[in-house]
mmCIF file of C-alpha atoms and ligand atoms in Angstrom:
data_model
loop_
_atom_site.group_PDB
_atom_site.id
_atom_site.type_symbol
_atom_site.label_atom_id
_atom_site.label_comp_id
_atom_site.label_asym_id
_atom_site.label_seq_id
_atom_site.Cartn_x
_atom_site.Cartn_y
_atom_site.Cartn_z
ATOM 1 C CA MET A 1 -21.010 18.456 20.369
ATOM 2 C CA LYS A 2 -17.480 17.869 21.553
ATOM 3 C CA MET A 3 -17.429 14.591 19.607
ATOM 4 C CA LEU A 4 -18.652 16.361 16.482
ATOM 5 C CA GLN A 5 -15.835 18.898 16.674
ATOM 6 C CA GLN A 6 -13.263 16.143 17.074
ATOM 7 C CA ALA A 7 -14.654 14.245 14.112
ATOM 8 C CA THR A 8 -14.465 17.391 11.990
ATOM 9 C CA LEU A 9 -10.846 17.865 12.975
ATOM 10 C CA LEU A 10 -10.051 14.312 11.942
ATOM 11 C CA GLU A 11 -11.705 14.771 8.552
ATOM 12 C CA GLU A 12 -9.214 17.504 7.812
ATOM 13 C CA PHE A 13 -6.058 15.487 8.307
ATOM 14 C CA ARG A 14 -4.024 15.135 5.105
ATOM 15 C CA PHE A 15 -1.057 12.803 4.678
ATOM 16 C CA PRO A 16 1.911 14.274 2.786
ATOM 17 C CA GLY A 17 1.933 11.406 0.256
ATOM 18 C CA THR A 18 5.377 12.021 -1.259
ATOM 19 C CA LEU A 19 6.551 10.046 -4.289
ATOM 20 C CA PHE A 20 9.965 10.664 -5.841
ATOM 21 C CA ARG A 21 12.181 9.095 -8.455
ATOM 22 C CA VAL A 22 15.342 7.360 -7.298
ATOM 23 C CA ARG A 23 18.433 8.443 -9.248
ATOM 24 C CA LYS A 24 21.622 7.405 -7.493
ATOM 25 C CA ILE A 25 21.351 3.745 -6.531
ATOM 26 C CA PRO A 26 22.742 1.267 -9.094
ATOM 27 C CA ILE A 27 19.490 -0.279 -10.403
ATOM 28 C CA ALA A 28 18.008 3.180 -10.991
ATOM 29 C CA GLN A 29 20.720 4.190 -13.427
ATOM 30 C CA GLY A 30 19.431 2.528 -16.562
ATOM 31 C CA TRP A 31 16.214 3.240 -18.416
ATOM 32 C CA ARG A 32 14.037 1.685 -15.716
ATOM 33 C CA LYS A 33 12.224 4.080 -13.430
ATOM 34 C CA ILE A 34 12.276 3.328 -9.710
ATOM 35 C CA TYR A 35 10.190 5.449 -7.354
ATOM 36 C CA ILE A 36 9.987 5.669 -3.590
ATOM 37 C CA LYS A 37 6.600 6.133 -1.968
ATOM 38 C CA TRP A 38 7.971 7.896 1.078
ATOM 39 C CA GLU A 39 5.892 7.497 4.232
ATOM 40 C CA GLY A 40 8.569 9.010 6.455
ATOM 41 C CA ASN A 41 6.934 12.442 6.504
ATOM 42 C CA ASN A 42 3.833 11.123 8.252
ATOM 43 C CA PRO A 43 3.382 12.400 11.827
ATOM 44 C CA THR A 44 5.205 9.471 13.471
ATOM 45 C CA GLY A 45 7.231 8.507 10.429
ATOM 46 C CA THR A 46 5.546 5.345 9.168
ATOM 47 C CA GLN A 47 2.629 4.223 7.009
ATOM 48 C CA LYS A 48 0.933 2.911 10.174
ATOM 49 C CA ASP A 49 -0.212 6.496 10.837
ATOM 50 C CA ARG A 50 -2.796 5.993 8.123
ATOM 51 C CA ALA A 51 -4.407 3.058 9.906
ATOM 52 C CA ALA A 52 -4.162 4.716 13.330
ATOM 53 C CA TYR A 53 -5.819 7.876 12.026
ATOM 54 C CA MET A 54 -8.751 5.899 10.607
ATOM 55 C CA HIS A 55 -9.131 3.851 13.779
ATOM 56 C CA VAL A 56 -9.197 6.920 16.035
ATOM 57 C CA ARG A 57 -11.689 8.575 13.728
ATOM 58 C CA ARG A 58 -13.907 5.488 13.823
ATOM 59 C CA ALA A 59 -13.569 5.214 17.609
ATOM 60 C CA ILE A 60 -14.692 8.838 18.024
ATOM 61 C CA GLU A 61 -17.624 8.339 15.656
ATOM 62 C CA GLN A 62 -18.707 5.309 17.678
ATOM 63 C CA GLY A 63 -18.454 7.147 20.988
ATOM 64 C CA TYR A 64 -15.449 5.363 22.533
ATOM 65 C CA ASP A 65 -13.058 7.150 24.878
ATOM 66 C CA THR A 66 -10.217 4.567 24.801
ATOM 67 C CA VAL A 67 -8.389 2.864 21.941
ATOM 68 C CA THR A 68 -6.082 -0.131 22.217
ATOM 69 C CA VAL A 69 -3.652 -2.164 20.134
ATOM 70 C CA GLY A 70 -0.942 -4.805 20.543
ATOM 71 C CA THR A 71 2.178 -3.620 18.745
ATOM 72 C CA CYS A 72 5.809 -4.203 17.948
ATOM 73 C CA GLY A 73 6.269 -0.416 18.150
ATOM 74 C CA ASN A 74 5.337 1.591 15.087
ATOM 75 C CA PHE A 75 1.587 1.054 15.070
ATOM 76 C CA GLY A 76 1.458 1.721 18.806
ATOM 77 C CA ALA A 77 3.306 5.013 18.393
ATOM 78 C CA SER A 78 0.882 5.994 15.626
ATOM 79 C CA LEU A 79 -2.209 5.129 17.659
ATOM 80 C CA ALA A 80 -0.847 6.928 20.721
ATOM 81 C CA TYR A 81 -0.167 10.026 18.604
ATOM 82 C CA PHE A 82 -3.629 10.264 17.056
ATOM 83 C CA ALA A 83 -5.416 9.339 20.279
ATOM 84 C CA ASN A 84 -3.516 12.058 22.122
ATOM 85 C CA LEU A 85 -4.193 14.577 19.383
ATOM 86 C CA HIS A 86 -7.902 14.041 19.818
ATOM 87 C CA GLY A 87 -8.085 13.729 23.577
ATOM 88 C CA MET A 88 -8.591 9.980 23.697
ATOM 89 C CA ARG A 89 -6.973 7.477 26.035
ATOM 90 C CA ALA A 90 -4.655 4.881 24.440
ATOM 91 C CA VAL A 91 -3.748 1.581 26.114
ATOM 92 C CA ILE A 92 -0.904 -0.058 24.197
ATOM 93 C CA TYR A 93 0.284 -3.647 24.692
ATOM 94 C CA VAL A 94 3.962 -4.252 23.934
ATOM 95 C CA PRO A 95 5.916 -7.542 24.022
ATOM 96 C CA SER A 96 8.435 -7.090 26.826
ATOM 97 C CA ARG A 97 11.229 -8.663 24.785
ATOM 98 C CA TYR A 98 11.006 -6.147 21.964
ATOM 99 C CA THR A 99 13.893 -3.756 21.824
ATOM 100 C CA ASN A 100 12.956 -0.776 19.666
ATOM 101 C CA GLY A 101 12.705 2.616 21.300
ATOM 102 C CA ARG A 102 9.180 3.555 20.370
ATOM 103 C CA VAL A 103 7.717 3.014 23.835
ATOM 104 C CA ARG A 104 9.356 6.261 24.935
ATOM 105 C CA GLU A 105 7.503 8.032 22.168
ATOM 106 C CA MET A 106 4.194 6.361 23.088
ATOM 107 C CA ARG A 107 4.646 7.639 26.648
ATOM 108 C CA LYS A 108 5.349 11.105 25.296
ATOM 109 C CA TYR A 109 1.899 10.935 23.694
ATOM 110 C CA ASN A 110 0.432 9.979 27.105
ATOM 111 C CA ALA A 111 -0.273 6.343 26.213
ATOM 112 C CA GLU A 112 -0.561 3.749 28.982
ATOM 113 C CA ILE A 113 1.844 0.893 28.305
ATOM 114 C CA VAL A 114 1.141 -2.709 29.271
ATOM 115 C CA TYR A 115 4.104 -5.055 28.839
ATOM 116 C CA VAL A 116 3.230 -8.609 27.834
ATOM 117 C CA ASP A 117 5.537 -11.568 28.359
ATOM 118 C CA GLY A 118 5.641 -13.371 25.038
ATOM 119 C CA SER A 119 5.434 -12.638 21.352
ATOM 120 C CA TYR A 120 3.849 -9.825 19.332
ATOM 121 C CA GLU A 121 0.876 -12.141 18.770
ATOM 122 C CA ASP A 122 0.491 -12.552 22.556
ATOM 123 C CA ALA A 123 0.415 -8.757 22.943
ATOM 124 C CA VAL A 124 -2.335 -8.536 20.322
ATOM 125 C CA GLU A 125 -4.329 -11.267 22.054
ATOM 126 C CA ARG A 126 -4.152 -9.473 25.427
ATOM 127 C CA SER A 127 -5.207 -6.217 23.804
ATOM 128 C CA VAL A 128 -8.189 -7.893 22.093
ATOM 129 C CA LEU A 129 -9.311 -9.557 25.338
ATOM 130 C CA ASP A 130 -8.996 -6.333 27.334
ATOM 131 C CA ALA A 131 -10.886 -4.419 24.637
ATOM 132 C CA MET A 132 -13.820 -6.774 25.172
ATOM 133 C CA LYS A 133 -13.467 -6.752 28.947
ATOM 134 C CA TYR A 134 -13.144 -2.985 29.436
ATOM 135 C CA GLY A 135 -15.036 -1.673 26.413
ATOM 136 C CA TYR A 136 -12.059 -0.199 24.531
ATOM 137 C CA TYR A 137 -12.146 0.410 20.790
ATOM 138 C CA ASP A 138 -10.149 -2.494 19.310
ATOM 139 C CA SER A 139 -7.575 -1.393 16.676
ATOM 140 C CA ASN A 140 -5.911 -4.795 16.402
ATOM 141 C CA PRO A 141 -5.192 -6.516 13.105
ATOM 142 C CA GLY A 142 -7.279 -9.645 12.572
ATOM 143 C CA SER A 143 -9.915 -8.324 14.941
ATOM 144 C CA VAL A 144 -13.430 -6.796 14.713
ATOM 145 C CA ASN A 145 -12.212 -3.535 13.177
ATOM 146 C CA SER A 146 -9.378 -4.930 11.047
ATOM 147 C CA ARG A 147 -11.077 -3.845 7.831
ATOM 148 C CA VAL A 148 -10.457 -0.213 8.863
ATOM 149 C CA ALA A 149 -6.665 -0.604 8.513
ATOM 150 C CA LEU A 150 -6.964 -2.343 5.147
ATOM 151 C CA GLU A 151 -9.197 0.475 3.902
ATOM 152 C CA SER A 152 -6.734 3.108 5.138
ATOM 153 C CA PHE A 153 -3.874 1.728 3.047
ATOM 154 C CA LYS A 154 -5.905 1.922 -0.176
ATOM 155 C CA ALA A 155 -5.023 5.628 -0.199
ATOM 156 C CA ILE A 156 -1.387 4.742 -0.919
ATOM 157 C CA ALA A 157 -2.460 3.133 -4.218
ATOM 158 C CA TYR A 158 -4.533 6.174 -5.159
ATOM 159 C CA GLU A 159 -1.656 8.532 -4.340
ATOM 160 C CA ILE A 160 0.766 6.481 -6.462
ATOM 161 C CA VAL A 161 -1.563 6.633 -9.469
ATOM 162 C CA ALA A 162 -2.228 10.341 -8.936
ATOM 163 C CA ALA A 163 1.511 11.080 -8.853
ATOM 164 C CA LEU A 164 2.537 8.852 -11.781
ATOM 165 C CA GLY A 165 -0.533 9.333 -13.943
ATOM 166 C CA SER A 166 -0.853 5.547 -14.339
ATOM 167 C CA VAL A 167 -0.477 2.227 -12.514
ATOM 168 C CA PRO A 168 3.178 1.159 -12.187
ATOM 169 C CA ASP A 169 4.292 -2.317 -13.296
ATOM 170 C CA LEU A 170 5.555 -3.272 -9.857
ATOM 171 C CA VAL A 171 4.754 -2.227 -6.279
ATOM 172 C CA SER A 172 6.980 -3.476 -3.472
ATOM 173 C CA VAL A 173 5.848 -3.335 0.156
ATOM 174 C CA PRO A 174 7.507 -4.231 3.482
ATOM 175 C CA MET A 175 5.470 -7.082 4.932
ATOM 176 C CA GLY A 176 4.759 -8.293 8.460
ATOM 177 C CA ASN A 177 1.068 -9.085 8.955
ATOM 178 C CA GLY A 178 0.480 -8.295 5.300
ATOM 179 C CA THR A 179 -2.030 -5.518 6.084
ATOM 180 C CA THR A 180 -0.185 -2.740 4.264
ATOM 181 C CA LEU A 181 0.407 -4.839 1.156
ATOM 182 C CA ALA A 182 -3.146 -6.199 1.077
ATOM 183 C CA GLY A 183 -4.663 -2.730 1.601
ATOM 184 C CA ILE A 184 -2.581 -1.185 -1.186
ATOM 185 C CA TYR A 185 -3.573 -4.012 -3.542
ATOM 186 C CA MET A 186 -7.253 -3.454 -2.653
ATOM 187 C CA GLY A 187 -6.807 0.188 -3.648
ATOM 188 C CA PHE A 188 -5.479 -0.835 -7.068
ATOM 189 C CA ARG A 189 -8.305 -3.370 -7.454
ATOM 190 C CA GLU A 190 -10.876 -0.725 -6.586
ATOM 191 C CA MET A 191 -9.499 1.655 -9.224
ATOM 192 C CA LEU A 192 -9.602 -1.136 -11.811
ATOM 193 C CA ASP A 193 -13.170 -2.120 -10.883
ATOM 194 C CA MET A 194 -14.297 1.506 -11.087
ATOM 195 C CA GLY A 195 -12.683 1.977 -14.490
ATOM 196 C CA ILE A 196 -10.196 4.554 -13.173
ATOM 197 C CA SER A 197 -7.260 2.370 -14.246
ATOM 198 C CA ARG A 198 -6.658 -0.448 -16.692
ATOM 199 C CA LYS A 199 -4.256 -2.837 -14.973
ATOM 200 C CA LEU A 200 -3.006 -4.157 -11.660
ATOM 201 C CA PRO A 201 0.626 -3.944 -10.575
ATOM 202 C CA VAL A 202 2.670 -7.015 -9.680
ATOM 203 C CA MET A 203 2.872 -6.974 -5.871
ATOM 204 C CA LEU A 204 6.147 -7.847 -4.121
ATOM 205 C CA GLY A 205 6.252 -8.609 -0.393
ATOM 206 C CA ALA A 206 9.555 -7.733 1.281
ATOM 207 C CA THR A 207 10.261 -9.329 4.615
ATOM 208 C CA THR A 208 12.729 -10.911 7.026
ATOM 209 C CA GLY A 209 14.453 -14.245 6.536
ATOM 210 C CA LEU A 210 14.001 -14.882 10.268
ATOM 211 C CA GLY A 211 10.349 -15.841 10.183
ATOM 212 C CA ASN A 212 7.345 -14.524 8.316
ATOM 213 C CA GLN A 213 4.292 -16.706 7.846
ATOM 214 C CA ILE A 214 3.323 -15.288 4.448
ATOM 215 C CA ALA A 215 6.792 -15.737 2.903
ATOM 216 C CA GLU A 216 7.068 -19.217 4.429
ATOM 217 C CA THR A 217 3.686 -20.202 2.966
ATOM 218 C CA LEU A 218 4.741 -19.056 -0.506
ATOM 219 C CA LYS A 219 8.081 -20.865 -0.175
ATOM 220 C CA ARG A 220 6.385 -24.107 0.744
ATOM 221 C CA GLY A 221 3.838 -23.673 -2.070
ATOM 222 C CA SER A 222 0.940 -24.165 0.336
ATOM 223 C CA GLU A 223 -2.562 -22.877 -0.475
ATOM 224 C CA GLU A 224 -3.307 -22.203 3.194
ATOM 225 C CA LEU A 225 -1.134 -20.228 5.617
ATOM 226 C CA VAL A 226 1.351 -22.675 7.139
ATOM 227 C CA PRO A 227 1.651 -22.726 10.934
ATOM 228 C CA LEU A 228 4.978 -21.468 12.299
ATOM 229 C CA ARG A 229 6.411 -22.393 15.669
ATOM 230 C CA GLU A 230 7.794 -19.732 17.995
ATOM 231 C CA ASP A 231 11.265 -21.231 17.664
ATOM 232 C CA GLU A 232 11.092 -20.760 13.875
ATOM 233 C CA VAL A 233 11.075 -16.964 14.185
ATOM 234 C CA ARG A 234 13.602 -14.583 15.667
ATOM 235 C CA GLU A 235 13.146 -10.882 16.272
ATOM 236 C CA THR A 236 16.139 -8.613 16.174
ATOM 237 C CA GLU A 237 16.610 -4.891 16.618
ATOM 238 C CA TYR A 238 16.076 -4.425 12.883
ATOM 239 C CA ASN A 239 13.542 -6.966 11.692
ATOM 240 C CA GLU A 240 10.816 -6.580 14.346
ATOM 241 C CA PRO A 241 8.087 -5.073 12.114
ATOM 242 C CA LEU A 242 8.566 -7.868 9.561
ATOM 243 C CA VAL A 243 8.483 -10.946 11.796
ATOM 244 C CA SER A 244 5.220 -12.830 12.060
ATOM 245 C CA ILE A 245 4.342 -16.180 13.577
ATOM 246 C CA LYS A 246 0.731 -15.536 12.669
ATOM 247 C CA ALA A 247 0.189 -12.979 9.913
ATOM 248 C CA PHE A 248 -3.173 -11.425 10.813
ATOM 249 C CA ASP A 249 -3.932 -10.313 7.250
ATOM 250 C CA GLY A 250 -1.942 -13.139 5.698
ATOM 251 C CA GLU A 251 -4.787 -14.534 3.591
ATOM 252 C CA TYR A 252 -5.404 -11.184 1.927
ATOM 253 C CA ALA A 253 -1.695 -10.612 1.331
ATOM 254 C CA LEU A 254 -1.256 -14.109 -0.127
ATOM 255 C CA GLU A 255 -4.143 -13.503 -2.479
ATOM 256 C CA ALA A 256 -2.718 -10.136 -3.546
ATOM 257 C CA ILE A 257 0.734 -11.576 -4.243
ATOM 258 C CA ARG A 258 -0.567 -14.670 -6.036
ATOM 259 C CA ARG A 259 -3.265 -12.971 -8.128
ATOM 260 C CA SER A 260 -0.884 -10.244 -9.246
ATOM 261 C CA GLY A 261 1.839 -12.707 -10.235
ATOM 262 C CA GLY A 262 4.060 -11.384 -7.457
ATOM 263 C CA LEU A 263 6.617 -12.861 -5.107
ATOM 264 C CA ALA A 264 7.928 -12.490 -1.579
ATOM 265 C CA PHE A 265 11.620 -11.937 -0.835
ATOM 266 C CA GLU A 266 13.423 -12.366 2.465
ATOM 267 C CA PHE A 267 16.255 -10.268 3.871
ATOM 268 C CA TYR A 268 18.599 -10.613 6.825
ATOM 269 C CA ASP A 269 19.674 -7.746 9.062
ATOM 270 C CA GLU A 270 22.970 -6.987 7.276
ATOM 271 C CA GLU A 271 21.029 -6.718 4.017
ATOM 272 C CA LEU A 272 18.411 -4.429 5.601
ATOM 273 C CA LEU A 273 21.164 -2.145 6.861
ATOM 274 C CA GLN A 274 22.882 -2.160 3.473
ATOM 275 C CA LEU A 275 19.620 -1.275 1.713
ATOM 276 C CA ALA A 276 18.964 1.539 4.180
ATOM 277 C CA GLU A 277 22.447 2.841 3.377
ATOM 278 C CA GLU A 278 21.652 2.777 -0.368
ATOM 279 C CA LEU A 279 18.470 4.742 0.258
ATOM 280 C CA ARG A 280 20.336 7.284 2.336
ATOM 281 C CA MET A 281 22.133 8.270 -0.873
ATOM 282 C CA GLU A 282 18.748 9.525 -2.033
ATOM 283 C CA GLY A 283 18.508 11.892 0.909
ATOM 284 C CA ILE A 284 16.095 9.979 3.129
ATOM 285 C CA ASP A 285 16.647 8.246 6.459
ATOM 286 C CA PRO A 286 14.654 5.020 6.163
ATOM 287 C CA LEU A 287 13.776 2.378 8.716
ATOM 288 C CA PRO A 288 16.030 -0.573 7.791
ATOM 289 C CA ALA A 289 13.064 -3.008 7.894
ATOM 290 C CA SER A 290 11.168 -0.936 5.368
ATOM 291 C CA SER A 291 14.202 -0.627 3.083
ATOM 292 C CA SER A 292 13.529 -4.282 2.254
ATOM 293 C CA SER A 293 11.042 -3.034 -0.341
ATOM 294 C CA LEU A 294 13.908 -1.675 -2.435
ATOM 295 C CA GLY A 295 15.746 -4.996 -1.982
ATOM 296 C CA ALA A 296 12.734 -6.895 -3.298
ATOM 297 C CA ILE A 297 12.792 -4.853 -6.523
ATOM 298 C CA GLU A 298 16.528 -5.554 -6.941
ATOM 299 C CA ARG A 299 15.961 -9.241 -6.326
ATOM 300 C CA TYR A 300 13.023 -9.388 -8.731
ATOM 301 C CA LEU A 301 15.363 -8.086 -11.440
ATOM 302 C CA GLU A 302 18.062 -10.628 -10.547
ATOM 303 C CA PHE A 303 15.415 -13.357 -10.898
ATOM 304 C CA GLY A 304 14.757 -12.172 -14.458
ATOM 305 C CA GLY A 305 11.576 -10.214 -13.754
ATOM 306 C CA TYR A 306 10.712 -7.493 -16.257
ATOM 307 C CA PHE A 307 9.335 -4.045 -15.471
ATOM 308 C CA GLU A 308 9.598 -0.516 -16.753
ATOM 309 C CA ASN A 309 8.623 1.290 -13.598
ATOM 310 C CA ALA A 310 8.417 0.201 -9.983
ATOM 311 C CA VAL A 311 7.438 1.782 -6.678
ATOM 312 C CA ALA A 312 8.932 0.826 -3.308
ATOM 313 C CA VAL A 313 6.966 1.835 -0.206
ATOM 314 C CA VAL A 314 9.484 3.052 2.384
ATOM 315 C CA THR A 315 9.000 4.445 5.886
ATOM 316 C CA GLY A 316 11.144 6.577 8.129
ATOM 317 C CA ARG A 317 12.793 6.038 11.464
ATOM 318 C CA ARG A 318 11.769 8.093 14.444
ATOM 319 C CA PHE A 319 13.373 6.820 17.632
HETATM 320 C C1 LIG B 1 7.408 0.434 9.399
HETATM 321 C C2 LIG B 1 6.705 -0.822 9.115
HETATM 322 N N1 LIG B 1 6.860 -1.404 7.914
HETATM 323 C C3 LIG B 1 6.220 -2.545 7.634
HETATM 324 C C4 LIG B 1 5.430 -3.183 8.559
HETATM 325 C C5 LIG B 1 4.724 -4.419 8.180
HETATM 326 O O1 LIG B 1 3.439 -4.047 7.838
HETATM 327 P P1 LIG B 1 2.241 -5.059 7.848
HETATM 328 O O2 LIG B 1 2.168 -5.636 9.233
HETATM 329 O O3 LIG B 1 1.074 -4.214 7.496
HETATM 330 O O4 LIG B 1 2.539 -6.105 6.829
HETATM 331 C C6 LIG B 1 5.251 -2.617 9.812
HETATM 332 C C7 LIG B 1 4.429 -3.259 10.817
HETATM 333 O O5 LIG B 1 4.259 -2.788 11.924
HETATM 334 C C8 LIG B 1 5.910 -1.410 10.107
HETATM 335 O O6 LIG B 1 5.769 -0.831 11.302
#
């Protein structure tokens, strides 16, 4: 009975889903329309809340009492929030070398933190192994329930179409594992297949120049994801969500970018900070890593790409 009540509560959660037109930044001043899909009003300030919400809901439906994930910060904060909201235990694995302040927030939501020596991918691996060992619900990307996160991001595509009345020419998404981008693309595909819409947007992946497997694969023109060595990537205070040695949803993201005629663009920290500054003119306080999505639209234009309207997915900062 208790489980049933929790599940009902989860059903009722609604994401704010804000979309607004950018007016002040230079590329928005001509006839082209640039929109921000603002995920900063979600409970913990990022789009990862959507995946965490779906995972916790699924975990409750399946009778689990503990959820786990390996995280660079944002997803862990999201999972801790929703687990706490619904009386579940959250065990979150964090690479000890990561510097962002979201662990404090995870603790505030009563999560148990396990530090892992090594990379983000090592933290995910430990979380997956412990999920099997201790019977936790596994919320990790690339794992048994990874489809849940992809499904959760489809809603962003639906919300964009609902707000604009049609599919935009271009959708730009900050990219680490590629889950968000791939999930949004699947949403657009679903609408096309169901006859709700008549085209697909060009998908742009916006990421760090300091190591992302999907961008590197596209750069090298390889069909398959290229292996990256640990010394080929470097996390910094600003690029952490975008770095990936192994992109867990890389195949799906590659397919989305390639099939839609899209591209990936890389940004360094100074550029991320500059882009965040540009977005601040629009009255939001974005996470610098996620401001890369605006940069990708600017760069697409510089490369001679044509579009009439474009949407950049941007998340907030909450630490
Ligand atoms: C705020 C934010 N933006 C973008 C990303 C990258 O998303 P994905 O790993 O789904 O590609 C992350 C990943 O954690 C994130 O936290």
